[in-house]
Amino acid sequence: MTTSKGTIQGYNGIAINDDKHQVIMQAQVWGSVGEQQTLKPAIEDLKKQLTELGTPDALCEAKFTADSGFHSEVNLEFMATTGLDAYIADTAFRSRNPLFKESETYHTEQEKRRLKRSKGRARLFNSKDFYFDKKKNECHCPAGKEMWLSVKNVETAGRQYVRFSGYLKDCRVCPLQKQCMRKAPTKQGRQVQFETGKTTKSISYTDRMRVKIDSSPGRREYSKRLGAIEPVFGNITVNKGMNKFTLRGQEKVNTQWQMYCLVHNIEKLRNSLH
């Protein structure tokens, strides 16, 4: 797994639980950093388990929440076919919330993250700092150098963009290089893209989820996620001491993860009887 700390041999433990009793209903480990590709197989396995238990319709009226790590157009399209009332946040979910924008804590944390990312360096140029002539389809960088059209049409989430690239010979000797690029260019110059319009396609699942989760009912439902799943991982990692896997190979690690989840469930079931 390639992580912020380098490439390591490890796995991600994924779990689905109910919010009333915090009983884990489905648990697996995956040898990948990204969580997006784990959503579909996890939901499919959960449905299979419920069918084997004789309760295939148990999820018909369920509300499903997941954090931004599971957000993607493909996943949202899949969730639309499951019948689950899903609430999956995107990475910009909090920044659109007016309550967070007015919060002093939010701005303090945002500034801390910005400084951590920049490591004290000046803000890097973004697309607003480049000169784009939409009629002529031409672009110049902040240093005034002409950029070449590398991609005429890029489509993302129902929006169309054009992409320009700087000439490598210009970027290598540019006096504004440190303000423009995180690392000195070796294979290609700075790239930048501009929105040129929206496609005539139907509204994307990402747009639909954005409207749904930004609504007052949507925010209320999503806010329940933190209290539903995080205590489960806290109990396993802190109280049970499962802060890292100690075996090798996905089959063994999966067995270890499910064993700890089983112990967690036994504890929850015992407490519910008292």
PDB file of C-alpha atoms in Angstrom, residues 19-274:
ATOM      1  CA  ASP A  19     -26.271   2.578  14.489  1.00  0.00           C
ATOM      2  CA  LYS A  20     -28.637   1.339  17.207  1.00  0.00           C
ATOM      3  CA  HIS A  21     -26.499  -1.382  18.800  1.00  0.00           C
ATOM      4  CA  GLN A  22     -23.184  -0.789  16.938  1.00  0.00           C
ATOM      5  CA  VAL A  23     -23.084  -4.453  15.962  1.00  0.00           C
ATOM      6  CA  ILE A  24     -20.776  -5.115  13.003  1.00  0.00           C
ATOM      7  CA  MET A  25     -22.707  -6.730  10.175  1.00  0.00           C
ATOM      8  CA  GLN A  26     -19.945  -7.067   7.588  1.00  0.00           C
ATOM      9  CA  ALA A  27     -16.155  -6.862   7.890  1.00  0.00           C
ATOM     10  CA  GLN A  28     -13.261  -7.448   5.491  1.00  0.00           C
ATOM     11  CA  VAL A  29      -9.692  -6.308   4.933  1.00  0.00           C
ATOM     12  CA  TRP A  30      -8.389  -4.930   1.657  1.00  0.00           C
ATOM     13  CA  GLY A  31      -4.818  -4.513   0.476  1.00  0.00           C
ATOM     14  CA  SER A  32      -5.347  -1.045  -0.949  1.00  0.00           C
ATOM     15  CA  VAL A  33      -5.165   2.481   0.391  1.00  0.00           C
ATOM     16  CA  GLY A  34      -8.225   3.704  -1.505  1.00  0.00           C
ATOM     17  CA  GLU A  35     -11.567   2.748  -0.012  1.00  0.00           C
ATOM     18  CA  GLN A  36     -13.646   3.494  -3.093  1.00  0.00           C
ATOM     19  CA  GLN A  37     -13.257   0.036  -4.641  1.00  0.00           C
ATOM     20  CA  THR A  38     -14.288  -1.695  -1.393  1.00  0.00           C
ATOM     21  CA  LEU A  39     -17.830  -0.301  -1.197  1.00  0.00           C
ATOM     22  CA  LYS A  40     -19.519  -2.429  -3.851  1.00  0.00           C
ATOM     23  CA  PRO A  41     -18.152  -5.838  -2.748  1.00  0.00           C
ATOM     24  CA  ALA A  42     -18.871  -4.983   0.911  1.00  0.00           C
ATOM     25  CA  ILE A  43     -22.519  -4.150   0.166  1.00  0.00           C
ATOM     26  CA  GLU A  44     -22.899  -7.223  -2.050  1.00  0.00           C
ATOM     27  CA  ASP A  45     -21.452  -9.483   0.663  1.00  0.00           C
ATOM     28  CA  LEU A  46     -23.742  -7.913   3.265  1.00  0.00           C
ATOM     29  CA  LYS A  47     -26.799  -8.591   1.119  1.00  0.00           C
ATOM     30  CA  LYS A  48     -25.610 -12.170   0.578  1.00  0.00           C
ATOM     31  CA  GLN A  49     -25.237 -12.670   4.341  1.00  0.00           C
ATOM     32  CA  LEU A  50     -28.729 -11.313   5.014  1.00  0.00           C
ATOM     33  CA  THR A  51     -30.189 -13.578   2.330  1.00  0.00           C
ATOM     34  CA  GLU A  52     -28.543 -16.616   3.935  1.00  0.00           C
ATOM     35  CA  LEU A  53     -30.051 -15.545   7.275  1.00  0.00           C
ATOM     36  CA  GLY A  54     -33.497 -15.419   5.678  1.00  0.00           C
ATOM     37  CA  THR A  55     -33.834 -11.610   5.892  1.00  0.00           C
ATOM     38  CA  PRO A  56     -33.111 -10.402   2.328  1.00  0.00           C
ATOM     39  CA  ASP A  57     -35.367  -7.347   2.724  1.00  0.00           C
ATOM     40  CA  ALA A  58     -33.706  -6.100   5.908  1.00  0.00           C
ATOM     41  CA  LEU A  59     -32.041  -3.200   4.065  1.00  0.00           C
ATOM     42  CA  CYS A  60     -35.115  -1.984   2.185  1.00  0.00           C
ATOM     43  CA  GLU A  61     -35.836   0.812   4.674  1.00  0.00           C
ATOM     44  CA  ALA A  62     -32.263   1.288   5.891  1.00  0.00           C
ATOM     45  CA  LYS A  63     -30.331   4.544   5.617  1.00  0.00           C
ATOM     46  CA  PHE A  64     -26.677   4.109   4.679  1.00  0.00           C
ATOM     47  CA  THR A  65     -23.910   6.610   5.451  1.00  0.00           C
ATOM     48  CA  ALA A  66     -20.257   6.566   4.406  1.00  0.00           C
ATOM     49  CA  ASP A  67     -17.480   9.158   4.503  1.00  0.00           C
ATOM     50  CA  SER A  68     -15.792  10.845   1.558  1.00  0.00           C
ATOM     51  CA  GLY A  69     -13.263   8.019   1.182  1.00  0.00           C
ATOM     52  CA  PHE A  70     -16.023   5.954  -0.436  1.00  0.00           C
ATOM     53  CA  HIS A  71     -17.320   8.750  -2.681  1.00  0.00           C
ATOM     54  CA  SER A  72     -17.074   8.307  -6.449  1.00  0.00           C
ATOM     55  CA  GLU A  73     -19.432   8.556  -9.416  1.00  0.00           C
ATOM     56  CA  VAL A  74     -19.211   4.775  -9.923  1.00  0.00           C
ATOM     57  CA  ASN A  75     -20.083   4.049  -6.290  1.00  0.00           C
ATOM     58  CA  LEU A  76     -22.998   6.473  -6.267  1.00  0.00           C
ATOM     59  CA  GLU A  77     -24.361   4.908  -9.446  1.00  0.00           C
ATOM     60  CA  PHE A  78     -24.068   1.456  -7.851  1.00  0.00           C
ATOM     61  CA  MET A  79     -25.776   2.596  -4.628  1.00  0.00           C
ATOM     62  CA  ALA A  80     -28.699   3.887  -6.691  1.00  0.00           C
ATOM     63  CA  THR A  81     -29.343   0.294  -7.804  1.00  0.00           C
ATOM     64  CA  THR A  82     -29.306  -1.182  -4.280  1.00  0.00           C
ATOM     65  CA  GLY A  83     -32.469   0.442  -2.963  1.00  0.00           C
ATOM     66  CA  LEU A  84     -30.539   1.834   0.008  1.00  0.00           C
ATOM     67  CA  ASP A  85     -31.164   5.426   1.045  1.00  0.00           C
ATOM     68  CA  ALA A  86     -27.483   6.427   0.854  1.00  0.00           C
ATOM     69  CA  TYR A  87     -25.704   9.514   2.178  1.00  0.00           C
ATOM     70  CA  ILE A  88     -22.065   9.619   1.041  1.00  0.00           C
ATOM     71  CA  ALA A  89     -20.153  12.852   1.491  1.00  0.00           C
ATOM     72  CA  ASP A  90     -17.719  14.285  -1.043  1.00  0.00           C
ATOM     73  CA  THR A  91     -14.447  15.956  -0.113  1.00  0.00           C
ATOM     74  CA  ALA A  92     -15.959  19.463  -0.348  1.00  0.00           C
ATOM     75  CA  PHE A  93     -18.985  18.639   1.813  1.00  0.00           C
ATOM     76  CA  ARG A  94     -17.886  20.589   4.872  1.00  0.00           C
ATOM     77  CA  SER A  95     -16.676  23.611   2.931  1.00  0.00           C
ATOM     78  CA  ARG A  96     -20.218  24.074   1.578  1.00  0.00           C
ATOM     79  CA  ASN A  97     -21.769  23.994   5.026  1.00  0.00           C
ATOM     80  CA  PRO A  98     -22.506  27.580   6.171  1.00  0.00           C
ATOM     81  CA  LEU A  99     -22.198  26.521   9.834  1.00  0.00           C
ATOM     82  CA  PHE A 100     -18.605  25.418   9.256  1.00  0.00           C
ATOM     83  CA  LYS A 101     -17.785  28.563   7.294  1.00  0.00           C
ATOM     84  CA  GLU A 102     -18.850  30.691  10.249  1.00  0.00           C
ATOM     85  CA  SER A 103     -16.994  28.540  12.762  1.00  0.00           C
ATOM     86  CA  GLU A 104     -13.749  29.913  14.175  1.00  0.00           C
ATOM     87  CA  THR A 105     -12.555  26.358  14.853  1.00  0.00           C
ATOM     88  CA  TYR A 106     -13.133  25.400  11.214  1.00  0.00           C
ATOM     89  CA  HIS A 107     -11.088  28.325   9.897  1.00  0.00           C
ATOM     90  CA  THR A 108      -8.317  27.605  12.399  1.00  0.00           C
ATOM     91  CA  GLU A 109      -8.151  23.968  11.325  1.00  0.00           C
ATOM     92  CA  GLN A 110      -8.277  24.958   7.652  1.00  0.00           C
ATOM     93  CA  GLU A 111      -5.352  27.306   8.149  1.00  0.00           C
ATOM     94  CA  LYS A 112      -3.376  24.608  10.003  1.00  0.00           C
ATOM     95  CA  ARG A 113      -3.948  22.143   7.169  1.00  0.00           C
ATOM     96  CA  ARG A 114      -3.019  24.748   4.574  1.00  0.00           C
ATOM     97  CA  LEU A 115       0.226  25.560   6.365  1.00  0.00           C
ATOM     98  CA  LYS A 116       1.001  21.867   6.792  1.00  0.00           C
ATOM     99  CA  ARG A 117       0.505  21.235   3.089  1.00  0.00           C
ATOM    100  CA  SER A 118       2.493  24.298   2.046  1.00  0.00           C
ATOM    101  CA  LYS A 119       5.198  23.851   4.740  1.00  0.00           C
ATOM    102  CA  GLY A 120       5.440  27.619   4.964  1.00  0.00           C
ATOM    103  CA  ARG A 121       5.805  28.118   1.211  1.00  0.00           C
ATOM    104  CA  ALA A 122       3.861  30.766  -0.668  1.00  0.00           C
ATOM    105  CA  ARG A 123       0.539  29.825  -2.251  1.00  0.00           C
ATOM    106  CA  LEU A 124       0.954  28.028  -5.551  1.00  0.00           C
ATOM    107  CA  PHE A 125      -0.615  29.498  -8.681  1.00  0.00           C
ATOM    108  CA  ASN A 126      -4.033  28.129  -9.585  1.00  0.00           C
ATOM    109  CA  SER A 127      -6.050  28.417 -12.790  1.00  0.00           C
ATOM    110  CA  LYS A 128      -7.178  31.952 -11.868  1.00  0.00           C
ATOM    111  CA  ASP A 129      -3.569  33.137 -12.136  1.00  0.00           C
ATOM    112  CA  PHE A 130      -3.313  32.006 -15.764  1.00  0.00           C
ATOM    113  CA  TYR A 131      -4.516  34.009 -18.763  1.00  0.00           C
ATOM    114  CA  PHE A 132      -7.059  32.042 -20.779  1.00  0.00           C
ATOM    115  CA  ASP A 133      -8.633  33.415 -23.970  1.00  0.00           C
ATOM    116  CA  LYS A 134     -11.722  31.283 -24.488  1.00  0.00           C
ATOM    117  CA  LYS A 135     -12.465  32.670 -27.969  1.00  0.00           C
ATOM    118  CA  LYS A 136      -8.961  32.075 -29.309  1.00  0.00           C
ATOM    119  CA  ASN A 137      -8.452  28.983 -27.146  1.00  0.00           C
ATOM    120  CA  GLU A 138      -5.075  30.290 -26.030  1.00  0.00           C
ATOM    121  CA  CYS A 139      -3.379  30.349 -22.646  1.00  0.00           C
ATOM    122  CA  HIS A 140      -0.406  32.158 -21.119  1.00  0.00           C
ATOM    123  CA  CYS A 141       1.174  31.399 -17.745  1.00  0.00           C
ATOM    124  CA  PRO A 142       1.719  34.030 -15.005  1.00  0.00           C
ATOM    125  CA  ALA A 143       5.226  34.577 -16.402  1.00  0.00           C
ATOM    126  CA  GLY A 144       3.702  35.506 -19.775  1.00  0.00           C
ATOM    127  CA  LYS A 145       4.868  32.364 -21.606  1.00  0.00           C
ATOM    128  CA  GLU A 146       2.576  30.759 -24.162  1.00  0.00           C
ATOM    129  CA  MET A 147       1.240  27.300 -23.261  1.00  0.00           C
ATOM    130  CA  TRP A 148       0.229  24.601 -25.725  1.00  0.00           C
ATOM    131  CA  LEU A 149      -3.186  22.925 -25.916  1.00  0.00           C
ATOM    132  CA  SER A 150      -2.572  19.376 -24.660  1.00  0.00           C
ATOM    133  CA  VAL A 151      -6.194  18.139 -24.426  1.00  0.00           C
ATOM    134  CA  LYS A 152      -9.077  19.743 -26.312  1.00  0.00           C
ATOM    135  CA  ASN A 153     -11.866  18.122 -24.317  1.00  0.00           C
ATOM    136  CA  VAL A 154     -11.734  16.734 -20.772  1.00  0.00           C
ATOM    137  CA  GLU A 155     -15.033  15.631 -19.251  1.00  0.00           C
ATOM    138  CA  THR A 156     -15.476  15.314 -15.492  1.00  0.00           C
ATOM    139  CA  ALA A 157     -18.791  14.959 -13.625  1.00  0.00           C
ATOM    140  CA  GLY A 158     -20.775  16.397 -16.523  1.00  0.00           C
ATOM    141  CA  ARG A 159     -18.452  19.364 -17.108  1.00  0.00           C
ATOM    142  CA  GLN A 160     -16.129  20.008 -20.036  1.00  0.00           C
ATOM    143  CA  TYR A 161     -12.610  21.379 -19.751  1.00  0.00           C
ATOM    144  CA  VAL A 162      -9.622  22.193 -21.934  1.00  0.00           C
ATOM    145  CA  ARG A 163      -6.117  21.494 -20.687  1.00  0.00           C
ATOM    146  CA  PHE A 164      -2.941  23.417 -21.448  1.00  0.00           C
ATOM    147  CA  SER A 165       0.681  22.512 -20.697  1.00  0.00           C
ATOM    148  CA  GLY A 166       3.719  24.695 -20.363  1.00  0.00           C
ATOM    149  CA  TYR A 167       6.756  24.034 -22.548  1.00  0.00           C
ATOM    150  CA  LEU A 168       9.329  22.118 -20.521  1.00  0.00           C
ATOM    151  CA  LYS A 169      12.159  24.383 -21.713  1.00  0.00           C
ATOM    152  CA  ASP A 170      10.270  27.422 -20.363  1.00  0.00           C
ATOM    153  CA  CYS A 171       9.255  25.867 -17.031  1.00  0.00           C
ATOM    154  CA  ARG A 172      12.784  24.683 -16.240  1.00  0.00           C
ATOM    155  CA  VAL A 173      14.227  28.194 -16.274  1.00  0.00           C
ATOM    156  CA  CYS A 174      11.148  30.119 -15.136  1.00  0.00           C
ATOM    157  CA  PRO A 175      11.830  32.559 -12.228  1.00  0.00           C
ATOM    158  CA  LEU A 176       8.301  31.826 -10.890  1.00  0.00           C
ATOM    159  CA  GLN A 177       8.807  28.054 -10.845  1.00  0.00           C
ATOM    160  CA  LYS A 178       8.635  27.710  -7.022  1.00  0.00           C
ATOM    161  CA  GLN A 179       5.301  29.539  -6.977  1.00  0.00           C
ATOM    162  CA  CYS A 180       3.950  27.443  -9.818  1.00  0.00           C
ATOM    163  CA  MET A 181       5.123  23.852  -9.241  1.00  0.00           C
ATOM    164  CA  ARG A 182       5.759  21.785  -6.131  1.00  0.00           C
ATOM    165  CA  LYS A 183       8.775  20.099  -7.709  1.00  0.00           C
ATOM    166  CA  ALA A 184      11.203  21.116 -10.426  1.00  0.00           C
ATOM    167  CA  PRO A 185       9.895  19.810 -13.782  1.00  0.00           C
ATOM    168  CA  THR A 186      11.723  16.871 -15.356  1.00  0.00           C
ATOM    169  CA  LYS A 187       9.349  15.360 -17.922  1.00  0.00           C
ATOM    170  CA  GLN A 188       6.639  17.959 -18.524  1.00  0.00           C
ATOM    171  CA  GLY A 189       5.773  21.551 -17.750  1.00  0.00           C
ATOM    172  CA  ARG A 190       2.966  22.931 -15.613  1.00  0.00           C
ATOM    173  CA  GLN A 191      -0.543  21.833 -16.570  1.00  0.00           C
ATOM    174  CA  VAL A 192      -3.731  23.804 -16.074  1.00  0.00           C
ATOM    175  CA  GLN A 193      -7.314  23.331 -17.226  1.00  0.00           C
ATOM    176  CA  PHE A 194     -10.326  25.597 -17.690  1.00  0.00           C
ATOM    177  CA  GLU A 195     -14.021  24.837 -17.778  1.00  0.00           C
ATOM    178  CA  THR A 196     -15.575  25.471 -21.171  1.00  0.00           C
ATOM    179  CA  GLY A 197     -19.143  24.364 -20.518  1.00  0.00           C
ATOM    180  CA  LYS A 198     -21.474  21.669 -19.333  1.00  0.00           C
ATOM    181  CA  THR A 199     -22.435  18.596 -21.309  1.00  0.00           C
ATOM    182  CA  THR A 200     -26.001  17.890 -22.351  1.00  0.00           C
ATOM    183  CA  LYS A 201     -25.941  14.612 -20.450  1.00  0.00           C
ATOM    184  CA  SER A 202     -28.313  13.936 -17.575  1.00  0.00           C
ATOM    185  CA  ILE A 203     -27.408  15.139 -14.092  1.00  0.00           C
ATOM    186  CA  SER A 204     -24.602  13.037 -12.639  1.00  0.00           C
ATOM    187  CA  TYR A 205     -25.013  10.924  -9.506  1.00  0.00           C
ATOM    188  CA  THR A 206     -22.397  13.145  -7.869  1.00  0.00           C
ATOM    189  CA  ASP A 207     -24.570  16.227  -8.479  1.00  0.00           C
ATOM    190  CA  ARG A 208     -27.645  14.432  -7.152  1.00  0.00           C
ATOM    191  CA  MET A 209     -25.826  13.363  -3.998  1.00  0.00           C
ATOM    192  CA  ARG A 210     -24.457  16.873  -3.515  1.00  0.00           C
ATOM    193  CA  VAL A 211     -27.988  18.311  -3.527  1.00  0.00           C
ATOM    194  CA  LYS A 212     -29.274  15.523  -1.272  1.00  0.00           C
ATOM    195  CA  ILE A 213     -26.534  15.700   1.342  1.00  0.00           C
ATOM    196  CA  ASP A 214     -26.492  19.518   1.414  1.00  0.00           C
ATOM    197  CA  SER A 215     -30.179  19.625   2.353  1.00  0.00           C
ATOM    198  CA  SER A 216     -31.172  19.965   6.016  1.00  0.00           C
ATOM    199  CA  PRO A 217     -32.506  16.365   6.227  1.00  0.00           C
ATOM    200  CA  GLY A 218     -29.390  15.119   4.432  1.00  0.00           C
ATOM    201  CA  ARG A 219     -27.040  16.871   6.842  1.00  0.00           C
ATOM    202  CA  ARG A 220     -28.959  15.451   9.798  1.00  0.00           C
ATOM    203  CA  GLU A 221     -28.732  11.906   8.445  1.00  0.00           C
ATOM    204  CA  TYR A 222     -25.048  12.168   7.586  1.00  0.00           C
ATOM    205  CA  SER A 223     -24.220  13.657  10.987  1.00  0.00           C
ATOM    206  CA  LYS A 224     -25.238  10.315  12.544  1.00  0.00           C
ATOM    207  CA  ARG A 225     -22.337   8.523  10.829  1.00  0.00           C
ATOM    208  CA  LEU A 226     -19.726   9.775  13.294  1.00  0.00           C
ATOM    209  CA  GLY A 227     -21.553   8.382  16.323  1.00  0.00           C
ATOM    210  CA  ALA A 228     -22.402   5.130  14.566  1.00  0.00           C
ATOM    211  CA  ILE A 229     -19.096   3.810  13.235  1.00  0.00           C
ATOM    212  CA  GLU A 230     -16.249   5.715  14.913  1.00  0.00           C
ATOM    213  CA  PRO A 231     -16.914   4.297  18.430  1.00  0.00           C
ATOM    214  CA  VAL A 232     -16.696   0.813  16.883  1.00  0.00           C
ATOM    215  CA  PHE A 233     -13.201   1.424  15.535  1.00  0.00           C
ATOM    216  CA  GLY A 234     -12.280   3.183  18.773  1.00  0.00           C
ATOM    217  CA  ASN A 235     -13.355   0.167  20.810  1.00  0.00           C
ATOM    218  CA  ILE A 236     -11.408  -2.262  18.626  1.00  0.00           C
ATOM    219  CA  THR A 237      -8.222  -0.218  18.259  1.00  0.00           C
ATOM    220  CA  VAL A 238      -7.983   1.270  21.777  1.00  0.00           C
ATOM    221  CA  ASN A 239      -9.933  -0.932  24.196  1.00  0.00           C
ATOM    222  CA  LYS A 240      -9.129  -4.205  22.435  1.00  0.00           C
ATOM    223  CA  GLY A 241      -5.590  -3.153  21.462  1.00  0.00           C
ATOM    224  CA  MET A 242      -6.015  -3.882  17.743  1.00  0.00           C
ATOM    225  CA  ASN A 243      -3.977  -0.913  16.509  1.00  0.00           C
ATOM    226  CA  LYS A 244      -2.212  -2.893  13.792  1.00  0.00           C
ATOM    227  CA  PHE A 245      -2.367  -6.285  12.100  1.00  0.00           C
ATOM    228  CA  THR A 246       0.250  -8.790  13.243  1.00  0.00           C
ATOM    229  CA  LEU A 247      -0.121 -11.468  10.552  1.00  0.00           C
ATOM    230  CA  ARG A 248       0.854 -11.655   6.874  1.00  0.00           C
ATOM    231  CA  GLY A 249      -1.263 -12.565   3.877  1.00  0.00           C
ATOM    232  CA  GLN A 250      -4.797 -11.347   3.214  1.00  0.00           C
ATOM    233  CA  GLU A 251      -6.495 -14.565   4.336  1.00  0.00           C
ATOM    234  CA  LYS A 252      -4.787 -14.556   7.750  1.00  0.00           C
ATOM    235  CA  VAL A 253      -5.190 -10.812   8.231  1.00  0.00           C
ATOM    236  CA  ASN A 254      -8.878 -11.055   7.276  1.00  0.00           C
ATOM    237  CA  THR A 255      -9.348 -13.787   9.894  1.00  0.00           C
ATOM    238  CA  GLN A 256      -7.650 -11.619  12.521  1.00  0.00           C
ATOM    239  CA  TRP A 257      -9.799  -8.588  11.657  1.00  0.00           C
ATOM    240  CA  GLN A 258     -13.035 -10.598  11.726  1.00  0.00           C
ATOM    241  CA  MET A 259     -12.063 -12.209  15.045  1.00  0.00           C
ATOM    242  CA  TYR A 260     -11.698  -8.800  16.691  1.00  0.00           C
ATOM    243  CA  CYS A 261     -14.983  -7.698  15.125  1.00  0.00           C
ATOM    244  CA  LEU A 262     -16.598 -10.859  16.546  1.00  0.00           C
ATOM    245  CA  VAL A 263     -15.276 -10.066  20.034  1.00  0.00           C
ATOM    246  CA  HIS A 264     -16.680  -6.547  19.668  1.00  0.00           C
ATOM    247  CA  ASN A 265     -20.087  -7.976  18.707  1.00  0.00           C
ATOM    248  CA  ILE A 266     -20.145 -10.423  21.620  1.00  0.00           C
ATOM    249  CA  GLU A 267     -19.523  -7.528  23.983  1.00  0.00           C
ATOM    250  CA  LYS A 268     -22.307  -5.463  22.407  1.00  0.00           C
ATOM    251  CA  LEU A 269     -24.768  -8.373  22.562  1.00  0.00           C
ATOM    252  CA  ARG A 270     -23.869  -9.037  26.189  1.00  0.00           C
ATOM    253  CA  ASN A 271     -24.414  -5.404  27.136  1.00  0.00           C
ATOM    254  CA  SER A 272     -27.775  -5.310  25.359  1.00  0.00           C
ATOM    255  CA  LEU A 273     -29.058  -8.105  27.629  1.00  0.00           C
ATOM    256  CA  HIS A 274     -28.423  -6.090  30.788  1.00  0.00           C
TER     257      HIS A 274
END
